[in-house]
RNA sequence: GGCCCGUUCGUCUAGGGGUUAGGACGCCACUCUUUCAAGGUGGAGACACGGGUUCGAUUCCCGUACGGGCUACCA
């Protein structure tokens, strides 16, 4: 087959959501796997829905996910411009061509007239059965049409859908799909503002940009019949791309496709990056503490899987394995728990230093800038215990600042002021240690506990509580080694006072 | 309403005319660890329904039900 060229063609009407990202991802994986070209094309033909900043958002989101277009706005390429608004007159030319060849016609019906038709018949369709009752170049005399255009009367160009044709095509994920032409309406190709609709622009650009595979969401399946007709009308059937319609990503409850509102309603991210509205901010996966590679992995598996039992993959591994034939047909629900699991898996895959880079901004948010090796060591210690990048701070702040929060319930339950001499003695013992690393500390604690006839449970929980404020966390030895002797002794001493305070506060209240 | 697409554990899915229907998330238990995770082991848990075809259907066909998408001068 010829050189593979695919495109992701979002329209800049708002933030790219996770379903769009997945479509981009599948296109990207498919292109990379085949050594093909991945193109970004901005479909900004509806100026009423245009949102400034959306294009930039899309580009940044793709880039965050590691998806870099080979051609597109800002990147260039031999088939530009890659913004449809900049290709406007091209479409007019092609619409003209269709009129000349009899595959399209001018229509002068006003929006009000059409609305009236729909009011009396909700199922009204502007199609081959009614077009001869409408005001268009099929019913009006040629001179009249010319005059209306001359007078600057608004008009649209509509596709003249043939009667009695079977439109069949092979979809890479669904197999044979067919439509009867009677069921298709005479879609508007060129709007009265001179801009093309999706249908025209899409087909013209895919042809001009030599797109070989159209991989897009299932919501486009119903209009593919029109697209096939367009390729026929232009005489481009031999160049018609292969279609692959992806299953939709559904709301967690399965009722409909995932939408912007679901994020706010359920407290889950539905956008890759944060997006600011006029009135609210939508946090993205990035702001929730997700690694882009985890999001990519999660998304890749929503509607596809390699058929192996391995689930955790990098982007590179994914494109080696990807295959359209393994894309599933049914819609997939968005499962936030699974997303978090992927994130945890990818966090564990990274070593301390790699993690430190990702975690640093999260720590810096709290005004702390630890040095690299220390941060890396903390990350290494914490990485199997966190699921989100934000957890490094929420679960490990005590590595960077004094303990601010003590688990008071645990202290009340376990601490007895009579124990104080034991811990004080232990502090003295520790202060005599001359070597300070995890192994030495472990041995020392062992020896101490044994010598004094104590149980670990009489010492360790209090050490942990004094050092971290919580009973949870990495091994005490590692924690102590990292924190350093001075800090450990100090926190232990302070902890004793805090414990007494907390316990006596309960006693009096 | 019409047209199109779909339907394997709660969720994501593997599989495919004869299987103990496999894995992962989540859940439960045990284990490891004197913490919490991670890890390990085990458990509960699915072929929507009805007809065919067939020696045999979860798998193929047809219906039905249910779900979803589309039905704009939006993409």
XYZ file of C-alpha atoms (C1' of nucleotides) in Angstrom:
584
model
C 0.000 0.000 0.000
C 0.991 3.582 -0.546
C 2.521 5.647 2.209
C 0.087 5.773 5.086
C -1.254 9.174 6.015
C -3.791 9.720 8.759
C -5.153 12.784 10.367
C -6.660 13.942 13.590
C -9.155 16.668 12.770
C -10.602 18.326 15.844
C -12.613 21.454 15.766
C -11.513 24.250 18.098
C -14.807 24.704 19.885
C -13.471 24.058 23.343
C -11.066 21.810 25.165
C -10.130 18.511 23.616
C -11.688 15.842 25.718
C -10.507 12.398 26.516
C -12.437 10.781 23.686
C -10.805 13.133 21.224
C -7.426 12.401 22.715
C -8.019 8.723 22.227
C -8.968 9.248 18.598
C -5.759 11.207 18.144
C -3.844 8.466 19.898
C -5.208 5.672 17.707
C -4.387 7.678 14.607
C -0.920 8.310 15.939
C -0.308 4.683 16.876
C -1.520 3.543 13.496
C 0.724 6.010 11.685
C 3.824 5.263 13.744
C 3.384 1.557 13.417
C 3.251 1.814 9.649
C 6.001 4.373 9.410
C 3.330 6.713 8.105
C 2.476 10.340 8.625
C 0.285 11.767 11.356
C -1.380 15.050 10.491
C -3.168 17.550 12.678
C -5.863 19.465 10.855
C -7.931 22.133 12.543
C -11.542 22.105 11.422
C -12.546 25.639 12.239
C -15.349 26.117 9.745
C -17.962 27.174 12.263
C -17.043 30.653 13.359
C -19.988 30.856 15.719
C -18.605 28.049 17.832
C -14.978 29.031 17.539
C -13.275 29.375 20.909
C -10.016 31.189 20.965
C -7.305 29.276 22.732
C -8.830 25.939 21.866
C -6.375 25.239 19.064
C -3.455 25.951 21.331
C -5.018 23.764 23.970
C -5.334 20.893 21.521
C -1.713 21.176 20.468
C -0.495 21.346 24.050
C -2.614 18.396 25.059
C -1.291 16.245 22.258
C 2.217 17.284 23.082
C 1.725 16.508 26.759
C 0.596 13.042 25.759
C 3.675 12.617 23.590
C 1.726 12.833 20.351
C 3.585 15.150 18.007
C 2.064 15.747 14.565
C 4.291 15.345 11.534
C 2.294 17.964 9.707
C -0.058 20.588 11.010
C -0.444 24.193 12.089
C 2.827 25.382 13.514
C 4.625 22.355 12.152
C 4.158 22.892 8.445
C 4.091 20.271 5.734
C 3.555 19.994 2.009
C -0.214 19.881 2.125
C -1.041 23.029 4.074
C -2.570 25.183 5.176
C -3.792 22.910 7.923
C -6.489 25.191 9.199
C -9.687 24.903 7.200
C -10.557 28.552 7.642
C -7.457 29.292 5.594
C -8.610 27.015 2.805
C -11.994 28.634 2.350
C -11.883 29.419 -1.365
C -10.644 25.969 -2.141
C -13.927 24.527 -0.961
C -15.919 27.041 -2.946
C -14.119 25.911 -6.042
C -14.954 22.289 -5.366
C -18.567 23.091 -4.548
C -18.762 24.882 -7.878
C -17.394 21.829 -9.593
C -20.132 19.692 -8.099
C -22.803 22.089 -9.281
C -21.418 22.048 -12.780
C -21.356 18.274 -12.813
C -24.922 18.110 -11.509
C -24.088 16.582 -8.139
C -25.043 19.631 -6.159
C -27.360 22.594 -6.373
C -27.998 26.039 -4.970
C -30.724 26.300 -2.354
C -32.317 29.572 -1.343
C -34.625 28.352 1.379
C -34.169 30.539 4.409
C -33.522 29.154 7.873
C -36.977 30.425 8.802
C -38.616 28.510 5.982
C -36.829 25.347 6.994
C -37.744 25.848 10.616
C -41.366 26.197 9.584
C -41.230 22.917 7.714
C -39.774 21.213 10.742
C -42.375 22.749 12.969
C -45.165 21.108 11.052
C -43.244 17.910 10.552
C -40.523 17.098 13.078
C -39.208 14.346 10.853
C -38.759 16.712 7.924
C -35.737 15.938 5.823
C -34.466 17.986 2.913
C -34.015 15.053 0.601
C -34.773 13.730 -2.849
C -38.455 13.370 -2.022
C -38.996 17.040 -1.243
C -36.281 18.933 -3.016
C -38.498 19.641 -5.983
C -40.870 21.467 -3.673
C -38.172 23.758 -2.362
C -36.611 26.955 -3.612
C -33.447 25.866 -5.292
C -31.662 25.749 -8.604
C -33.488 22.553 -9.428
C -36.887 24.226 -9.285
C -36.071 27.788 -10.224
C -35.322 28.964 -13.745
C -31.647 29.440 -14.506
C -32.090 33.190 -15.004
C -33.838 33.508 -11.713
C -31.049 31.652 -9.938
C -28.488 33.870 -11.566
C -30.448 36.903 -10.530
C -30.824 35.831 -6.926
C -27.113 35.266 -6.706
C -26.474 38.565 -8.410
C -28.670 40.294 -5.850
C -26.586 38.793 -3.112
C -29.389 36.645 -1.751
C -28.009 34.134 0.730
C -27.829 30.588 -0.497
C -26.300 27.279 0.401
C -25.008 24.535 -1.819
C -26.562 21.148 -1.221
C -25.497 17.696 -2.249
C -27.924 16.159 -4.712
C -28.211 12.696 -3.247
C -29.081 10.219 -6.014
C -32.107 7.993 -5.716
C -31.972 4.268 -5.477
C -28.354 3.740 -4.827
C -26.831 1.359 -2.400
C -23.924 2.888 -0.610
C -21.725 0.212 0.855
C -18.275 0.473 2.273
C -15.960 -1.576 4.380
C -15.226 -0.271 7.816
C -12.018 -1.546 9.377
C -13.642 -2.135 12.707
C -17.216 -2.871 11.754
C -16.965 -4.719 8.495
C -19.473 -4.091 5.731
C -21.764 -1.130 6.387
C -24.434 0.052 4.011
C -26.970 2.787 3.523
C -29.738 3.327 1.023
C -29.488 6.663 -0.666
C -33.200 7.406 -0.131
C -32.476 7.629 3.560
C -29.883 10.316 3.156
C -30.784 13.985 3.092
C -29.355 16.577 0.754
C -26.664 17.761 3.112
C -25.531 21.341 2.992
C -22.007 21.428 1.611
C -21.395 25.142 1.531
C -23.009 27.421 4.078
C -24.411 30.839 3.276
C -21.363 32.469 4.836
C -19.234 30.789 2.206
C -17.729 28.315 4.637
C -17.935 24.610 3.921
C -19.644 22.211 6.287
C -17.705 19.372 7.820
C -18.795 17.020 5.078
C -17.374 18.962 2.168
C -14.264 20.223 3.893
C -13.472 16.840 5.287
C -13.711 14.998 2.010
C -11.903 17.647 0.010
C -9.084 17.883 2.516
C -8.709 14.173 2.980
C -8.399 13.888 -0.766
C -6.022 16.797 -1.156
C -3.926 15.726 1.798
C -3.762 12.180 0.458
C -5.256 10.677 3.592
C -5.291 6.898 3.362
C -7.219 6.024 6.528
C -9.939 7.904 8.301
C -9.962 6.847 11.937
C -12.622 8.716 13.852
C -15.382 8.346 16.421
C -18.494 6.308 15.812
C -20.627 9.447 15.832
C -19.461 9.894 12.234
C -20.677 6.568 11.000
C -24.134 7.819 9.942
C -22.690 10.562 7.752
C -20.143 8.335 6.100
C -22.753 7.517 3.467
C -22.675 11.141 2.412
C -18.932 11.123 2.358
C -18.837 8.099 0.107
C -21.286 9.846 -2.199
C -19.029 12.854 -2.288
C -16.030 10.775 -3.306
C -18.163 9.321 -6.074
C -19.398 12.724 -7.209
C -15.862 14.052 -7.423
C -14.665 10.949 -9.173
C -12.251 10.205 -6.359
C -13.450 6.756 -5.484
C -10.067 5.157 -6.200
C -8.483 7.513 -3.701
C -11.162 7.107 -1.090
C -9.578 6.387 2.288
C -10.393 3.359 4.342
C -12.707 4.097 7.236
C -12.429 2.937 10.812
C -15.067 4.086 13.253
C -14.046 3.818 16.866
C -16.402 2.876 19.684
C -17.414 5.765 21.878
C -16.170 6.389 25.390
C -19.208 6.287 27.613
C -20.061 7.866 30.949
C -19.157 5.709 33.970
C -22.805 4.669 34.195
C -22.897 3.791 30.514
C -25.676 6.247 29.738
C -24.408 8.210 26.783
C -21.046 9.504 25.724
C -18.741 11.018 28.240
C -19.180 14.756 28.388
C -17.624 17.832 29.847
C -20.275 17.987 32.559
C -19.520 14.484 33.810
C -16.166 15.663 35.031
C -17.615 18.272 37.339
C -20.496 16.067 38.378
C -18.383 13.077 39.324
C -15.185 14.795 40.363
C -13.154 13.091 37.672
C -11.002 14.562 34.928
C -12.322 14.375 31.388
C -9.724 16.667 29.836
C -6.017 16.096 29.528
C -5.102 19.556 30.802
C -6.939 22.169 32.817
C -9.329 24.359 30.881
C -10.646 27.701 32.020
C -14.151 28.662 31.044
C -15.689 32.077 31.455
C -17.010 30.903 34.784
C -15.199 27.787 35.876
C -12.032 25.777 35.734
C -11.995 22.181 34.633
C -9.045 20.320 36.019
C -7.367 17.908 33.679
C -5.621 14.600 34.141
C -2.360 16.484 34.518
C -3.711 18.544 37.406
C -5.085 15.443 39.057
C -1.559 14.088 39.193
C -1.544 11.733 36.249
C 1.504 10.835 34.232
C 0.869 11.323 30.510
C 2.165 7.838 29.759
C -0.443 6.415 32.120
C -3.243 8.368 30.476
C -2.070 7.186 27.087
C -1.917 3.609 28.281
C -5.358 3.828 29.870
C -6.884 5.400 26.788
C -5.253 2.932 24.447
C -6.958 0.138 26.342
C -10.380 1.730 26.193
C -11.576 -0.013 23.072
C -8.472 -1.892 22.117
C -6.046 -4.414 23.520
C -3.165 -6.325 22.047
C -4.602 -9.724 22.939
C -1.771 -10.456 25.351
C -2.052 -10.503 29.113
C 0.276 -7.582 29.605
C -1.441 -4.263 30.176
C 1.236 -1.781 31.077
C 2.980 -0.343 28.043
C 4.861 2.738 26.948
C 3.791 4.730 23.930
C 6.563 3.123 21.873
C 5.498 -0.362 22.873
C 1.908 0.516 22.067
C 2.595 1.516 18.519
C 4.522 -1.609 17.869
C 1.528 -3.649 18.954
C -1.333 -1.552 17.687
C -3.768 -2.948 15.195
C -7.093 -1.626 13.971
C -8.344 -5.170 13.695
C -8.244 -5.509 17.446
C -10.325 -2.435 18.103
C -13.560 -3.455 19.780
C -16.981 -2.489 18.509
C -18.942 -1.744 21.641
C -18.681 1.494 23.580
C -16.379 1.483 26.599
C -17.209 3.069 29.907
C -14.808 5.423 31.519
C -13.437 3.687 34.622
C -11.559 6.082 36.852
C -10.296 3.340 39.169
C -8.623 1.659 36.266
C -7.094 4.962 35.201
C -5.584 5.359 38.647
C -4.227 1.853 38.565
C -2.452 2.580 35.294
C -0.985 5.676 36.866
C 0.310 3.732 39.817
C 1.836 1.177 37.496
C 3.641 3.825 35.512
C 4.850 5.568 38.643
C 6.350 2.305 39.845
C 8.081 1.847 36.524
C 10.055 5.046 36.949
C 13.220 5.192 39.022
C 13.703 7.720 41.790
C 15.456 10.309 39.674
C 12.971 10.148 36.828
C 10.197 10.425 39.330
C 11.871 13.348 41.073
C 11.545 15.400 37.910
C 7.822 14.769 37.699
C 7.233 15.222 41.389
C 9.236 18.394 41.886
C 6.485 20.779 40.751
C 4.078 19.172 43.174
C 6.489 19.722 46.037
C 7.429 23.194 44.876
C 3.772 24.153 45.075
C 4.239 23.987 48.810
C 7.313 26.127 48.767
C 9.783 23.311 49.144
C 12.747 22.733 46.836
C 14.653 19.691 48.017
C 17.882 18.707 46.375
C 17.797 16.162 43.643
C 19.242 13.124 45.359
C 17.109 13.594 48.451
C 13.934 13.983 46.395
C 14.861 10.957 44.327
C 15.380 8.879 47.456
C 12.013 9.958 48.861
C 10.314 9.131 45.563
C 11.920 5.729 45.503
C 10.625 5.057 48.986
C 7.130 6.302 48.324
C 6.509 5.158 44.792
C 4.827 1.857 45.545
C 2.479 3.607 47.950
C 1.022 6.356 45.797
C -1.383 6.462 42.889
C -1.227 10.135 41.915
C 1.702 12.513 41.770
C -0.051 14.688 44.308
C 0.214 11.823 46.778
C 3.942 12.331 47.079
C 3.184 15.469 49.006
C 0.014 14.424 50.781
C 1.615 11.201 51.944
C 5.169 12.369 52.319
C 5.199 16.018 53.362
C 7.031 15.039 56.548
C 10.096 14.307 54.456
C 10.251 17.970 53.552
C 8.775 19.884 56.460
C 8.325 19.299 60.188
C 5.396 17.095 61.068
C 2.326 19.256 61.154
C -0.388 16.673 61.517
C -0.403 13.822 63.963
C -2.767 10.916 63.763
C -4.324 11.753 67.102
C -6.684 8.819 67.172
C -3.754 6.433 66.886
C -1.817 8.276 69.553
C -4.711 8.291 71.959
C -5.196 4.649 71.422
C -1.598 3.580 71.890
C 0.384 6.101 73.827
C 0.779 5.706 77.565
C 2.747 8.429 79.308
C 4.445 5.671 81.359
C 6.188 4.665 78.179
C 8.060 7.912 78.059
C 11.205 6.628 79.815
C 11.496 3.818 77.306
C 11.467 6.168 74.349
C 13.770 8.611 76.056
C 16.222 5.858 76.651
C 15.896 4.822 73.045
C 16.658 8.374 71.948
C 19.828 8.380 74.009
C 20.785 5.081 72.496
C 20.266 6.363 68.948
C 22.233 9.502 69.620
C 25.304 7.371 70.210
C 25.183 5.791 66.781
C 28.050 6.946 64.640
C 26.986 5.404 61.363
C 23.594 6.437 60.013
C 22.177 4.313 57.248
C 19.208 2.030 56.971
C 21.111 -1.190 57.526
C 22.967 0.065 60.566
C 19.829 1.509 62.048
C 17.994 -1.716 61.540
C 20.674 -3.706 63.291
C 20.874 -1.191 66.077
C 17.153 -1.223 66.733
C 17.173 -4.971 66.693
C 19.997 -5.154 69.189
C 18.421 -2.534 71.394
C 15.014 -4.119 71.541
C 16.511 -7.474 72.277
C 18.844 -6.202 74.956
C 16.054 -4.410 76.746
C 13.616 -7.272 76.465
C 11.150 -5.116 74.580
C 8.843 -5.842 71.705
C 9.065 -3.935 68.436
C 5.500 -2.888 68.970
C 6.501 -0.988 72.087
C 8.944 1.193 70.230
C 8.434 1.309 66.485
C 4.905 2.683 66.304
C 5.926 5.655 68.437
C 9.015 6.265 66.393
C 6.866 6.237 63.310
C 4.294 8.535 64.822
C 6.891 11.015 65.984
C 8.735 11.007 62.700
C 5.839 11.065 60.274
C 2.737 11.790 62.303
C 1.118 8.686 60.912
C 1.293 4.952 61.316
C 1.444 4.424 57.589
C 4.435 4.706 55.350
C 7.785 3.304 54.314
C 9.965 1.220 56.585
C 11.085 2.995 59.734
C 14.742 2.272 59.063
C 14.690 3.821 55.626
C 12.699 6.720 56.906
C 15.182 7.399 59.670
C 18.166 7.075 57.390
C 16.713 9.580 54.941
C 15.575 12.079 57.514
C 19.017 12.187 59.080
C 20.117 11.668 62.633
C 19.615 15.200 63.806
C 16.056 15.475 62.530
C 15.164 12.066 63.856
C 16.385 12.811 67.370
C 14.661 16.140 67.365
C 11.338 14.799 66.145
C 11.464 11.963 68.596
C 11.950 14.369 71.443
C 9.194 16.673 70.208
C 6.944 13.733 69.632
C 7.028 12.768 73.288
C 5.686 16.127 74.294
C 3.064 16.078 71.597
C 1.905 12.611 72.581
C 1.501 13.645 76.197
C -0.370 16.760 75.189
C -2.740 14.877 72.950
C -3.430 12.184 75.491
C -3.960 14.618 78.362
C -6.184 16.812 76.216
C -8.455 13.831 75.765
C -8.336 12.966 79.423
C -9.524 16.410 80.497
C -12.123 16.897 77.838
C -40.357 8.263 15.158
C -36.651 6.935 11.130
C -31.743 5.179 9.939
C -27.148 3.106 11.637
C -24.040 0.618 15.234
C -23.564 -2.457 19.292
C -24.414 -6.430 23.564
C -18.856 -12.167 27.396
C -18.086 -11.313 35.210
C -20.058 -4.592 38.433
C -16.117 -2.335 34.763
C -12.206 -2.961 30.614
C -11.665 -7.215 27.811
C -9.499 -12.526 25.689
C -11.682 -16.380 23.227
C -14.371 -18.887 19.753
C -19.032 -24.665 17.042
C -17.086 -29.326 21.634
C -12.909 -24.768 26.929
C -13.083 -26.170 34.290
C -15.187 -19.537 29.227
C -8.873 -16.787 30.372
C -6.744 -11.999 32.137
C -6.973 -6.970 34.346
C -9.505 -3.148 37.576
C -12.635 -3.132 41.778
C -14.320 -6.315 46.032
C -13.219 -10.324 49.806
C -9.730 -13.672 52.299
C -4.983 -15.400 53.257
C 0.301 -14.506 52.880
C 4.713 -11.445 53.146
C 5.938 -7.076 56.255
C 5.552 -6.110 63.797
C 3.120 -0.071 59.783
C 0.922 1.227 55.047
C 1.565 -0.023 50.247
C 3.670 -3.021 46.506
C 4.189 -8.352 45.697
C 2.345 -13.550 46.113
C -1.821 -17.098 46.682
C -6.916 -17.981 46.659
C -12.318 -16.578 46.341
C -17.085 -14.565 44.690
C -18.439 -12.868 39.779
C -20.204 -13.183 32.737
C -21.556 -15.437 27.232
C -29.168 -10.426 27.219
C -33.547 -13.411 25.538
C -36.237 -16.518 21.849
C -36.057 -19.247 17.567
C -33.356 -21.706 13.938
C -28.613 -24.253 11.482
C -25.808 -28.331 13.632
C -24.428 -34.548 16.495
C -23.251 -30.134 19.393
C -23.997 -23.525 20.073
C -21.668 -18.491 24.174
C -19.480 -18.687 19.177
C -23.025 -18.917 12.700
C -28.188 -16.983 10.909
C -32.944 -14.583 12.009
C -35.935 -12.130 15.318
C -36.838 -9.688 20.173
C -35.156 -6.861 24.172
C -31.868 -3.487 25.901
C -28.022 0.204 25.130
C -25.668 3.846 22.165
C -25.015 7.150 17.917
C -27.036 10.173 14.084
C -31.263 12.637 12.386
C -28.604 21.459 11.921
C -26.379 26.535 7.147
C -22.337 21.842 14.670
C -18.390 19.191 14.265
